[in-house]
Tab-separated table of C-alpha atoms and ligand atoms in Angstrom:
chain	number	residue	atom	x	y	z
L	1	MET	CA	-16.005	16.675	-11.747
L	2	SER	CA	-18.732	15.622	-14.154
L	3	GLU	CA	-19.517	11.947	-14.117
L	4	SER	CA	-18.636	9.785	-17.070
L	5	PRO	CA	-21.610	8.133	-18.817
L	6	LYS	CA	-19.905	4.774	-18.217
L	7	LEU	CA	-19.904	5.290	-14.474
L	8	VAL	CA	-23.562	6.358	-14.535
L	9	ALA	CA	-24.451	3.157	-16.436
L	10	ILE	CA	-22.424	1.015	-14.014
L	11	ARG	CA	-24.125	2.650	-11.047
L	12	ASP	CA	-27.530	1.849	-12.530
L	13	LYS	CA	-26.480	-1.761	-13.002
L	14	VAL	CA	-25.172	-2.061	-9.451
L	15	ARG	CA	-28.335	-0.514	-7.993
L	16	SER	CA	-30.582	-2.824	-9.985
L	17	GLY	CA	-28.556	-5.887	-8.986
L	18	GLU	CA	-27.266	-6.535	-12.504
L	19	ARG	CA	-23.905	-8.265	-12.673
L	20	LEU	CA	-20.923	-6.210	-13.880
L	21	THR	CA	-18.939	-7.384	-16.889
L	22	GLU	CA	-15.247	-7.532	-17.680
L	23	GLU	CA	-15.637	-4.287	-19.619
L	24	ASP	CA	-17.306	-2.630	-16.604
L	25	GLY	CA	-14.421	-3.749	-14.416
L	26	LEU	CA	-11.920	-2.169	-16.755
L	27	ALA	CA	-13.979	1.034	-16.969
L	28	LEU	CA	-13.946	1.254	-13.146
L	29	PHE	CA	-10.159	0.973	-13.097
L	30	LEU	CA	-9.917	3.739	-15.735
L	31	GLU	CA	-12.582	6.040	-14.267
L	32	PRO	CA	-10.951	9.370	-13.339
L	33	ASP	CA	-13.377	10.068	-10.490
L	34	LEU	CA	-11.914	7.815	-7.801
L	35	LEU	CA	-14.280	9.122	-5.140
L	36	ALA	CA	-17.327	8.226	-7.243
L	37	VAL	CA	-16.026	4.659	-7.677
L	38	GLY	CA	-15.344	4.514	-3.934
L	39	ALA	CA	-18.806	5.859	-3.079
L	40	LEU	CA	-20.456	3.189	-5.209
L	41	ALA	CA	-18.386	0.432	-3.581
L	42	ASN	CA	-19.238	1.927	-0.197
L	43	GLU	CA	-22.918	1.760	-1.060
L	44	VAL	CA	-22.600	-1.981	-1.759
L	45	ARG	CA	-20.542	-2.476	1.390
L	46	GLU	CA	-23.093	-0.682	3.554
L	47	LYS	CA	-25.978	-2.606	2.003
L	48	ARG	CA	-24.271	-5.869	2.987
L	49	HIS	CA	-22.695	-4.969	6.302
L	50	GLY	CA	-23.902	-1.529	7.372
L	51	ASP	CA	-21.175	-0.004	9.521
L	52	ARG	CA	-19.960	-3.346	10.844
L	53	THR	CA	-16.241	-3.871	10.336
L	54	TYR	CA	-14.652	-7.185	11.150
L	55	PHE	CA	-11.309	-7.979	12.734
L	56	ASN	CA	-9.890	-10.878	14.722
L	57	ARG	CA	-7.349	-11.838	17.319
L	58	ASN	CA	-4.927	-13.862	15.227
L	59	MET	CA	-1.390	-15.076	15.190
L	60	ARG	CA	0.763	-15.283	12.054
L	61	ILE	CA	3.550	-17.780	11.915
L	62	GLU	CA	5.915	-18.718	9.110
L	63	VAL	CA	7.618	-21.899	10.286
L	64	THR	CA	10.024	-22.116	7.355
L	65	ASN	CA	11.191	-19.684	4.705
L	66	VAL	CA	13.091	-22.350	2.782
L	67	CYS	CA	11.407	-22.494	-0.607
L	68	VAL	CA	12.110	-24.219	-3.904
L	69	ALA	CA	10.065	-21.630	-5.805
L	70	SER	CA	11.737	-18.478	-7.086
L	71	CYS	CA	8.966	-15.874	-7.183
L	72	LEU	CA	10.228	-12.511	-8.391
L	73	PHE	CA	8.204	-10.566	-5.808
L	74	CYS	CA	9.329	-12.550	-2.772
L	75	SER	CA	11.797	-11.054	-0.292
L	76	PHE	CA	11.194	-13.753	2.289
L	77	ALA	CA	12.196	-17.089	0.758
L	78	LYS	CA	15.623	-18.736	0.842
L	79	LEU	CA	16.404	-21.444	-1.666
L	80	GLU	CA	18.291	-23.709	0.715
L	81	GLU	CA	18.444	-24.444	4.411
L	82	HIS	CA	22.130	-23.515	4.781
L	83	MET	CA	21.786	-20.025	3.218
L	84	PRO	CA	22.176	-17.006	5.513
L	85	GLY	CA	18.771	-15.964	6.818
L	86	ALA	CA	17.165	-19.359	6.142
L	87	HIS	CA	15.200	-20.741	9.050
L	88	THR	CA	13.030	-23.735	9.799
L	89	MET	CA	11.494	-23.829	13.233
L	90	LYS	CA	11.677	-26.866	15.430
L	91	LEU	CA	8.105	-27.885	16.208
L	92	GLU	CA	8.594	-26.904	19.849
L	93	GLU	CA	9.605	-23.383	18.759
L	94	ALA	CA	6.459	-23.006	16.651
L	95	TRP	CA	4.236	-24.294	19.448
L	96	ARG	CA	5.920	-21.954	21.926
L	97	GLU	CA	4.755	-18.995	19.830
L	98	LEU	CA	1.162	-19.950	20.610
L	99	GLU	CA	1.909	-20.864	24.217
L	100	MET	CA	3.349	-17.379	24.703
L	101	ARG	CA	0.088	-15.832	23.498
L	102	MET	CA	-2.226	-17.865	25.730
L	103	ASN	CA	-2.248	-15.224	28.459
L	104	ASP	CA	-2.694	-12.227	26.174
L	105	PRO	CA	-4.824	-9.537	27.825
L	106	GLY	CA	-8.355	-10.057	26.525
L	107	GLY	CA	-7.705	-13.695	25.688
L	108	PRO	CA	-5.594	-15.911	23.436
L	109	PRO	CA	-5.690	-15.641	19.630
L	110	THR	CA	-8.724	-17.311	18.079
L	111	GLU	CA	-6.802	-18.116	14.863
L	112	VAL	CA	-3.359	-19.370	13.884
L	113	HIS	CA	-2.519	-18.426	10.281
L	114	VAL	CA	0.450	-20.365	8.901
L	115	VAL	CA	2.184	-19.528	5.587
L	116	ASN	CA	5.436	-21.242	4.636
L	117	GLY	CA	7.998	-21.664	1.918
L	118	LEU	CA	7.889	-24.860	-0.163
L	119	HIS	CA	10.503	-26.824	1.799
L	120	PRO	CA	11.765	-29.918	-0.046
L	121	GLY	CA	13.350	-31.625	2.950
L	122	LEU	CA	10.679	-31.989	5.630
L	123	PRO	CA	8.546	-35.096	6.140
L	124	PHE	CA	4.779	-34.616	5.750
L	125	SER	CA	4.422	-35.658	9.399
L	126	TYR	CA	6.129	-32.344	10.367
L	127	TYR	CA	3.052	-30.416	9.177
L	128	GLU	CA	0.610	-32.875	10.759
L	129	GLU	CA	2.483	-32.664	14.060
L	130	LEU	CA	2.602	-28.873	13.834
L	131	LEU	CA	-1.192	-28.721	13.668
L	132	ARG	CA	-1.703	-31.376	16.358
L	133	GLY	CA	0.597	-29.469	18.697
L	134	PHE	CA	-1.328	-26.197	18.241
L	135	LYS	CA	-4.568	-28.018	19.014
L	136	ARG	CA	-3.026	-29.627	22.111
L	137	ILE	CA	-2.171	-26.164	23.410
L	138	ASP	CA	-5.605	-24.745	22.599
L	139	PRO	CA	-8.307	-27.058	21.242
L	140	ASN	CA	-10.464	-23.994	20.466
L	141	VAL	CA	-7.984	-22.171	18.241
L	142	HIS	CA	-8.914	-22.179	14.533
L	143	LEU	CA	-6.126	-23.410	12.243
L	144	LYS	CA	-6.069	-21.493	8.940
L	145	CYS	CA	-2.919	-22.929	7.461
L	146	PHE	CA	-1.083	-23.524	4.167
L	147	THR	CA	-1.931	-21.737	0.930
L	148	ALA	CA	-3.292	-23.598	-2.101
L	149	VAL	CA	0.256	-23.383	-3.491
L	150	GLU	CA	1.566	-25.280	-0.457
L	151	ILE	CA	-1.222	-27.870	-0.719
L	152	HIS	CA	-0.326	-28.364	-4.404
L	153	PHE	CA	3.351	-28.753	-3.450
L	154	PHE	CA	2.500	-31.315	-0.728
L	155	ALA	CA	0.440	-33.309	-3.247
L	156	GLN	CA	3.306	-33.402	-5.754
L	157	HIS	CA	6.105	-33.869	-3.265
L	158	TYR	CA	4.525	-36.546	-1.090
L	159	GLY	CA	2.588	-38.271	-3.894
L	160	MET	CA	-1.007	-37.633	-2.871
L	161	THR	CA	-4.128	-36.088	-4.383
L	162	TYR	CA	-5.285	-32.678	-3.162
L	163	ALA	CA	-8.152	-34.398	-1.330
L	164	GLU	CA	-5.798	-36.813	0.406
L	165	VAL	CA	-3.497	-33.993	1.550
L	166	LEU	CA	-6.414	-31.939	2.821
L	167	GLU	CA	-8.040	-34.913	4.557
L	168	LYS	CA	-4.830	-35.819	6.392
L	169	LEU	CA	-4.271	-32.222	7.443
L	170	ARG	CA	-7.898	-31.893	8.476
L	171	THR	CA	-7.543	-34.976	10.674
L	172	ALA	CA	-4.564	-33.218	12.288
L	173	GLY	CA	-6.615	-30.048	12.954
L	174	LEU	CA	-6.701	-27.944	9.765
L	175	GLU	CA	-9.983	-26.034	9.418
L	176	SER	CA	-9.611	-23.571	6.551
L	177	LEU	CA	-7.141	-22.309	3.964
L	178	PRO	CA	-5.714	-18.794	3.746
L	179	GLY	CA	-5.764	-17.016	0.400
L	180	GLY	CA	-2.040	-16.623	-0.300
L	181	GLY	CA	-0.292	-17.737	-3.452
L	182	ALA	CA	-2.893	-16.478	-5.927
L	183	GLU	CA	-0.650	-13.641	-7.203
L	184	ILE	CA	-2.062	-12.951	-10.699
L	185	PHE	CA	-3.841	-15.722	-12.567
L	186	ASP	CA	-3.013	-14.565	-16.092
L	187	GLU	CA	-0.720	-17.299	-17.389
L	188	ASP	CA	1.818	-14.987	-19.016
L	189	VAL	CA	2.263	-12.720	-15.973
L	190	ARG	CA	2.250	-15.695	-13.627
L	191	HIS	CA	4.930	-17.404	-15.670
L	192	ARG	CA	7.107	-14.297	-15.407
L	193	ILE	CA	6.701	-13.657	-11.677
L	194	SER	CA	6.087	-17.183	-10.304
L	195	PRO	CA	7.389	-19.657	-12.876
L	196	ASP	CA	7.757	-22.700	-10.686
L	197	LYS	CA	4.788	-23.129	-8.417
L	198	ALA	CA	1.086	-24.064	-8.758
L	199	THR	CA	-0.528	-22.624	-11.877
L	200	ALA	CA	-3.720	-20.567	-11.721
L	201	THR	CA	-5.756	-23.645	-12.661
L	202	GLU	CA	-4.084	-25.657	-9.906
L	203	TYR	CA	-4.589	-22.883	-7.338
L	204	LEU	CA	-8.286	-22.720	-8.181
L	205	GLU	CA	-8.598	-26.514	-8.199
L	206	VAL	CA	-7.179	-26.800	-4.661
L	207	HIS	CA	-9.819	-24.304	-3.490
L	208	ARG	CA	-12.515	-26.214	-5.398
L	209	VAL	CA	-11.519	-29.491	-3.696
L	210	ALA	CA	-11.364	-27.817	-0.262
L	211	HIS	CA	-14.836	-26.324	-0.799
L	212	ALA	CA	-16.212	-29.713	-1.871
L	213	MET	CA	-14.927	-31.096	1.447
L	214	GLY	CA	-16.794	-28.357	3.310
L	215	MET	CA	-13.768	-26.166	4.075
L	216	ARG	CA	-13.964	-22.416	3.707
L	217	THR	CA	-11.066	-20.565	2.060
L	218	ASN	CA	-9.902	-17.025	1.309
L	219	ALA	CA	-8.379	-15.736	-1.920
L	220	THR	CA	-5.865	-12.985	-2.633
L	221	MET	CA	-4.503	-10.968	-5.580
L	222	LEU	CA	-1.025	-9.481	-5.663
L	223	TYR	CA	-1.292	-6.193	-7.579
L	224	GLY	CA	0.857	-3.209	-8.471
L	225	HIS	CA	3.802	-4.878	-10.220
L	226	ILE	CA	3.933	-5.869	-13.921
L	227	GLU	CA	0.262	-6.718	-14.370
L	228	THR	CA	-2.299	-4.511	-16.143
L	229	PHE	CA	-5.779	-3.515	-15.003
L	230	ALA	CA	-7.139	-6.086	-17.470
L	231	HIS	CA	-5.181	-8.793	-15.639
L	232	ARG	CA	-6.677	-7.688	-12.320
L	233	VAL	CA	-10.184	-7.835	-13.758
L	234	ASP	CA	-9.511	-11.277	-15.230
L	235	HIS	CA	-8.191	-12.449	-11.854
L	236	ILE	CA	-11.245	-11.240	-9.956
L	237	LEU	CA	-13.624	-12.727	-12.518
L	238	ARG	CA	-11.963	-16.151	-12.317
L	239	LEU	CA	-12.624	-16.078	-8.573
L	240	ARG	CA	-16.204	-14.953	-9.173
L	241	ALA	CA	-16.722	-17.933	-11.489
L	242	LEU	CA	-15.306	-20.335	-8.887
L	243	GLN	CA	-17.543	-18.827	-6.240
L	244	ASP	CA	-20.636	-19.249	-8.453
L	245	GLU	CA	-19.755	-22.912	-8.541
L	246	THR	CA	-18.761	-23.628	-4.911
L	247	LYS	CA	-19.760	-20.721	-2.609
L	248	GLY	CA	-16.726	-21.599	-0.473
L	249	LEU	CA	-14.771	-18.324	-0.583
L	250	GLN	CA	-15.386	-16.146	2.405
L	251	ALA	CA	-13.021	-13.215	1.914
L	252	PHE	CA	-11.032	-11.614	-0.887
L	253	ILE	CA	-7.819	-9.795	-0.024
L	254	PRO	CA	-6.088	-7.565	-2.589
L	255	LEU	CA	-2.394	-7.469	-1.611
L	256	ALA	CA	-0.347	-4.397	-2.525
L	257	PHE	CA	3.065	-5.254	-3.946
L	258	HIS	CA	6.067	-4.197	-1.807
L	259	PRO	CA	9.293	-3.909	-3.798
L	260	ASP	CA	12.122	-3.963	-1.198
L	261	GLY	CA	14.657	-6.745	-1.428
L	262	ASN	CA	13.110	-8.767	-4.246
L	263	GLY	CA	13.470	-9.371	-7.971
L	264	MET	CA	11.177	-6.460	-8.867
L	265	LYS	CA	12.823	-3.886	-6.605
L	266	ASN	CA	13.131	-1.497	-9.546
L	267	LEU	CA	9.348	-1.056	-9.610
L	268	PRO	CA	7.578	1.549	-7.489
L	269	ALA	CA	5.049	0.341	-4.909
L	270	PRO	CA	1.397	1.018	-5.784
L	271	THR	CA	0.049	4.356	-4.540
L	272	ALA	CA	-2.767	4.846	-2.028
L	273	VAL	CA	-5.048	5.843	-4.917
L	274	ASP	CA	-4.370	2.539	-6.642
L	275	ASP	CA	-4.899	0.667	-3.346
L	276	LEU	CA	-8.262	2.314	-2.716
L	277	ARG	CA	-9.431	1.869	-6.291
L	278	THR	CA	-8.471	-1.823	-6.267
L	279	ILE	CA	-10.419	-2.404	-3.056
L	280	ALA	CA	-13.433	-0.574	-4.525
L	281	VAL	CA	-13.396	-2.410	-7.868
L	282	SER	CA	-13.007	-5.730	-6.036
L	283	ARG	CA	-16.100	-4.970	-3.951
L	284	LEU	CA	-18.087	-4.083	-7.070
L	285	LEU	CA	-17.006	-6.967	-9.307
L	286	LEU	CA	-16.933	-9.716	-6.716
L	287	ASP	CA	-20.647	-9.629	-6.018
L	288	ASN	CA	-20.765	-13.177	-4.630
L	289	VAL	CA	-18.002	-12.989	-1.996
L	290	GLU	CA	-19.196	-11.666	1.344
L	291	HIS	CA	-16.060	-9.965	2.653
L	292	ILE	CA	-13.402	-7.697	1.183
L	293	LYS	CA	-10.407	-7.421	3.443
L	294	ALA	CA	-8.184	-4.340	3.696
L	295	TYR	CA	-5.108	-6.131	5.042
L	296	TRP	CA	-3.515	-3.417	7.148
L	297	VAL	CA	0.012	-4.905	6.930
L	298	SER	CA	0.033	-4.607	3.150
L	299	LEU	CA	-1.861	-1.295	2.943
L	300	THR	CA	-0.546	0.383	6.127
L	301	PRO	CA	-3.049	1.049	8.923
L	302	ASP	CA	-3.740	4.548	7.516
L	303	VAL	CA	-4.787	3.398	4.047
L	304	ALA	CA	-6.630	0.366	5.467
L	305	GLN	CA	-8.668	2.754	7.602
L	306	ILE	CA	-9.710	4.786	4.560
L	307	ALA	CA	-10.408	1.563	2.624
L	308	LEU	CA	-13.232	0.946	5.105
L	309	ARG	CA	-15.059	3.715	3.179
L	310	PHE	CA	-14.084	2.246	-0.224
L	311	GLY	CA	-15.752	-1.144	0.002
L	312	ALA	CA	-13.752	-3.072	2.588
L	313	ASP	CA	-15.524	-4.506	5.635
L	314	ASP	CA	-12.611	-6.348	7.259
L	315	ILE	CA	-9.161	-5.220	8.365
L	316	ASP	CA	-7.572	-8.589	9.410
L	317	GLY	CA	-6.225	-8.962	12.935
L	318	THR	CA	-3.616	-8.373	15.593
L	319	ILE	CA	-1.056	-10.657	13.827
L	320	VAL	CA	2.074	-10.015	16.016
L	321	HIS	CA	4.839	-11.777	14.003
L	322	GLU	CA	4.561	-11.009	10.304
L	323	THR	CA	7.726	-11.597	8.280
L	324	ILE	CA	6.787	-11.626	4.552
L	325	TYR	CA	5.920	-7.911	4.321
L	326	LYS	CA	8.590	-6.954	6.826
L	327	ALA	CA	11.194	-8.481	4.470
L	328	ALA	CA	9.604	-6.598	1.543
L	329	GLY	CA	9.905	-3.227	3.276
L	330	THR	CA	6.429	-2.425	4.606
L	331	SER	CA	6.251	0.617	6.863
L	332	SER	CA	3.425	-1.031	8.822
L	333	PRO	CA	4.118	-2.138	12.378
L	334	GLY	CA	4.473	-5.907	12.965
L	335	ALA	CA	1.471	-5.995	15.239
L	336	LEU	CA	-1.516	-3.906	16.238
L	337	GLY	CA	-3.012	-4.219	19.690
L	338	TYR	CA	-6.661	-5.153	20.046
L	339	ASP	CA	-7.523	-1.665	21.297
L	340	GLU	CA	-5.644	-0.045	18.421
L	341	LEU	CA	-7.688	-2.015	15.877
L	342	VAL	CA	-10.885	-1.018	17.663
L	343	ARG	CA	-9.777	2.626	17.579
L	344	LEU	CA	-8.831	2.521	13.870
L	345	ILE	CA	-12.248	1.153	12.990
L	346	ARG	CA	-14.175	3.514	15.241
L	347	GLU	CA	-12.276	6.508	13.974
L	348	ALA	CA	-13.347	5.555	10.451
L	349	GLY	CA	-16.934	5.901	11.690
L	350	ARG	CA	-17.562	2.157	11.705
L	351	ILE	CA	-18.598	-0.397	14.312
L	352	PRO	CA	-15.785	-2.786	15.317
L	353	VAL	CA	-16.887	-6.423	15.351
L	354	GLU	CA	-14.461	-9.031	16.607
L	355	ARG	CA	-15.068	-12.217	14.631
L	356	ASP	CA	-13.663	-15.688	14.543
L	357	THR	CA	-12.147	-17.066	11.317
L	358	LEU	CA	-15.556	-18.155	10.000
L	359	TYR	CA	-17.084	-14.723	10.751
L	360	LYS	CA	-18.999	-15.804	13.835
L	361	VAL	CA	-19.271	-12.731	16.057
L	362	VAL	CA	-17.074	-12.910	19.156
L	363	ARG	CA	-17.785	-9.392	20.379
L	364	GLU	CA	-19.598	-6.464	18.839
L	365	HIS	CA	-18.262	-3.159	20.108
L	366	THR	CA	-20.212	0.048	20.382
L	367	ARG	CA	-19.950	2.773	17.807
L	368	ALA	CA	-17.925	5.834	18.858
L	369	GLU	CA	-20.514	8.459	19.731
L	370	VAL	CA	-18.252	11.220	18.564
L	371	PRO	CA	-15.342	10.515	16.238
L	372	GLU	CA	-12.582	9.027	18.323
L	373	ALA	CA	-10.114	11.668	17.167
L	374	ALA	CA	-12.276	14.358	18.738
L	375	LEU	CA	-12.009	12.590	22.084
L	376	LYS	CA	-8.274	12.338	22.022
L	377	PRO	CA	-7.219	15.714	23.418
L	378	ARG	CA	-9.579	15.294	26.384
L	379	ASP	CA	-8.508	11.719	27.001
L	380	ARG	CA	-4.823	12.390	26.752
L	381	VAL	CA	-2.858	13.270	29.830
L	382	ARG	CA	-2.665	17.066	29.658
L	383	PRO	CA	0.652	18.118	28.214
L	384	LYS	CA	2.756	20.432	30.327
L	385	LEU	CA	1.953	23.944	29.195
L	386	PRO	CA	4.871	25.970	27.917
L	387	VAL	CA	6.184	28.605	30.240
L	388	LEU	CA	6.938	31.971	28.628
L	389	GLN	CA	9.013	34.475	30.525
L	390	GLY	CA	8.154	32.806	33.780
L	391	LYS	CA	4.411	33.051	33.145
L	392	GLN	CA	2.136	30.160	32.295
L	393	VAL	CA	0.370	30.509	28.992
L	394	PRO	CA	-3.334	30.521	29.791
L	395	SER	CA	-5.152	27.447	28.500
D	1	LIG	O1	1.137	-15.481	-0.958
D	1	LIG	C1	4.715	-12.060	-0.894
D	1	LIG	C2	2.165	-12.081	-0.838
D	1	LIG	C3	1.096	-13.563	0.497
D	1	LIG	C4	5.070	-9.975	-1.309
D	1	LIG	O2	-6.114	-15.429	3.825
D	1	LIG	C5	3.696	-10.179	-1.163
D	1	LIG	O3	-6.776	-14.073	5.386
D	1	LIG	C6	3.351	-7.946	-1.527
D	1	LIG	O4	-1.721	-14.440	1.599
D	1	LIG	N1	4.655	-7.689	-1.696
D	1	LIG	C7	0.967	-14.085	1.931
D	1	LIG	N2	2.838	-9.166	-1.281
D	1	LIG	C8	-0.022	-13.293	2.747
D	1	LIG	C9	-1.446	-13.710	2.510
D	1	LIG	C10	-2.535	-13.257	3.404
D	1	LIG	C11	-2.379	-12.119	4.137
D	1	LIG	C12	-3.430	-11.718	4.982
D	1	LIG	C13	-4.577	-12.454	5.111
D	1	LIG	C14	-4.708	-13.618	4.358
D	1	LIG	C15	-5.943	-14.439	4.528
D	1	LIG	C16	-3.702	-14.020	3.488
D	1	LIG	O5	1.837	-12.361	0.504
D	1	LIG	C17	1.825	-14.387	-0.498
D	1	LIG	C18	2.084	-13.378	-1.600
D	1	LIG	O6	1.018	-13.303	-2.472
D	1	LIG	N3	3.510	-11.467	-0.928
D	1	LIG	N4	5.679	-11.144	-1.126
D	1	LIG	C19	5.554	-8.662	-1.594
D	1	LIG	N5	6.846	-8.399	-1.805
């Protein structure tokens, strides 16, 4: 395939360190040669991180799915506590989840990632106690809890400023914010898919306040539903502008829309081509955010593995109990073992690096000397050879 002049010009810009524009972002989404876009993103990825690919030992927990918001894409939330399928954990139940992981082979999780519904009936002390309890069980575990949308809800519901909410939660053990709740920033799309939660400006402001307090945060983008490529570019550029200002974002995570069981179930899920292109364009446009995460739950482990050659340098972690994507019909497993993550990364020709939440290296693994797949037949227990007419087939 011959290269489009636009792609050639963008490549020159990237190689000379010139910042890409909104128009460049759109051109990358429309470029027919997906592999050329991927190769360019891979170049940037390798310049920053070489073959290193990050993952962590984490635990996901959603303590309540009761939520006053009615997001069209959500298959997880229940409007009221008494509805079938609604659940709110007792604090002891939530703490037990971590207690049960303390003797995991290889060590306990280094991160607890909490995402919840916007529950109107819990006291603020519930969330403070939740964090304190996790820290009592393991003072070393990093608490990455509550999206900017939840922080905004707490501020409104309990009558505090963002800084007051964050300070109280930090005193209870909070250390960073996950990136959920960003969806799509464009006001029109956001109004249609998430009419009654924090606006884009409010989402960004919560991150700004957290950064000013010295907290690191992640950001996400939910793509593949009713938004256009222009909306995706706009979303990424709003994050780039925030990052110019604060430098507090550490990872960007494009989240592929899953249609099962929600208000947009008539839409098809994005394809692997769209997933890979979105990862690649994110890597190229977001030149001031260090890490692009290929979240294996949203992409499937197979696509996430390929994304490691399309600009992504992180694959998230072991997780264990994920419920948001499970409700929305993901075909991904609920958990991946530590060794499985290491194998996925090695097989993609990369070096697995276990990190903590703030990207401090916990353990750097060796590179696979030969692709892992090539080792498999030798490593596997030899299958019983078929017997034909009483004779063994020679191996
Ligand atoms: O905020 C909800 C999204 C998010 C659907 O910060 C859906 O490291 C697709 O934010 N189809 C929660 N997406 C997950 C999240 C996250 C995941 C991994 C790592 C990090 C991090 C953050 O999931 C929600 C929403 O945007 N979501 N429903 C759905 N049907």
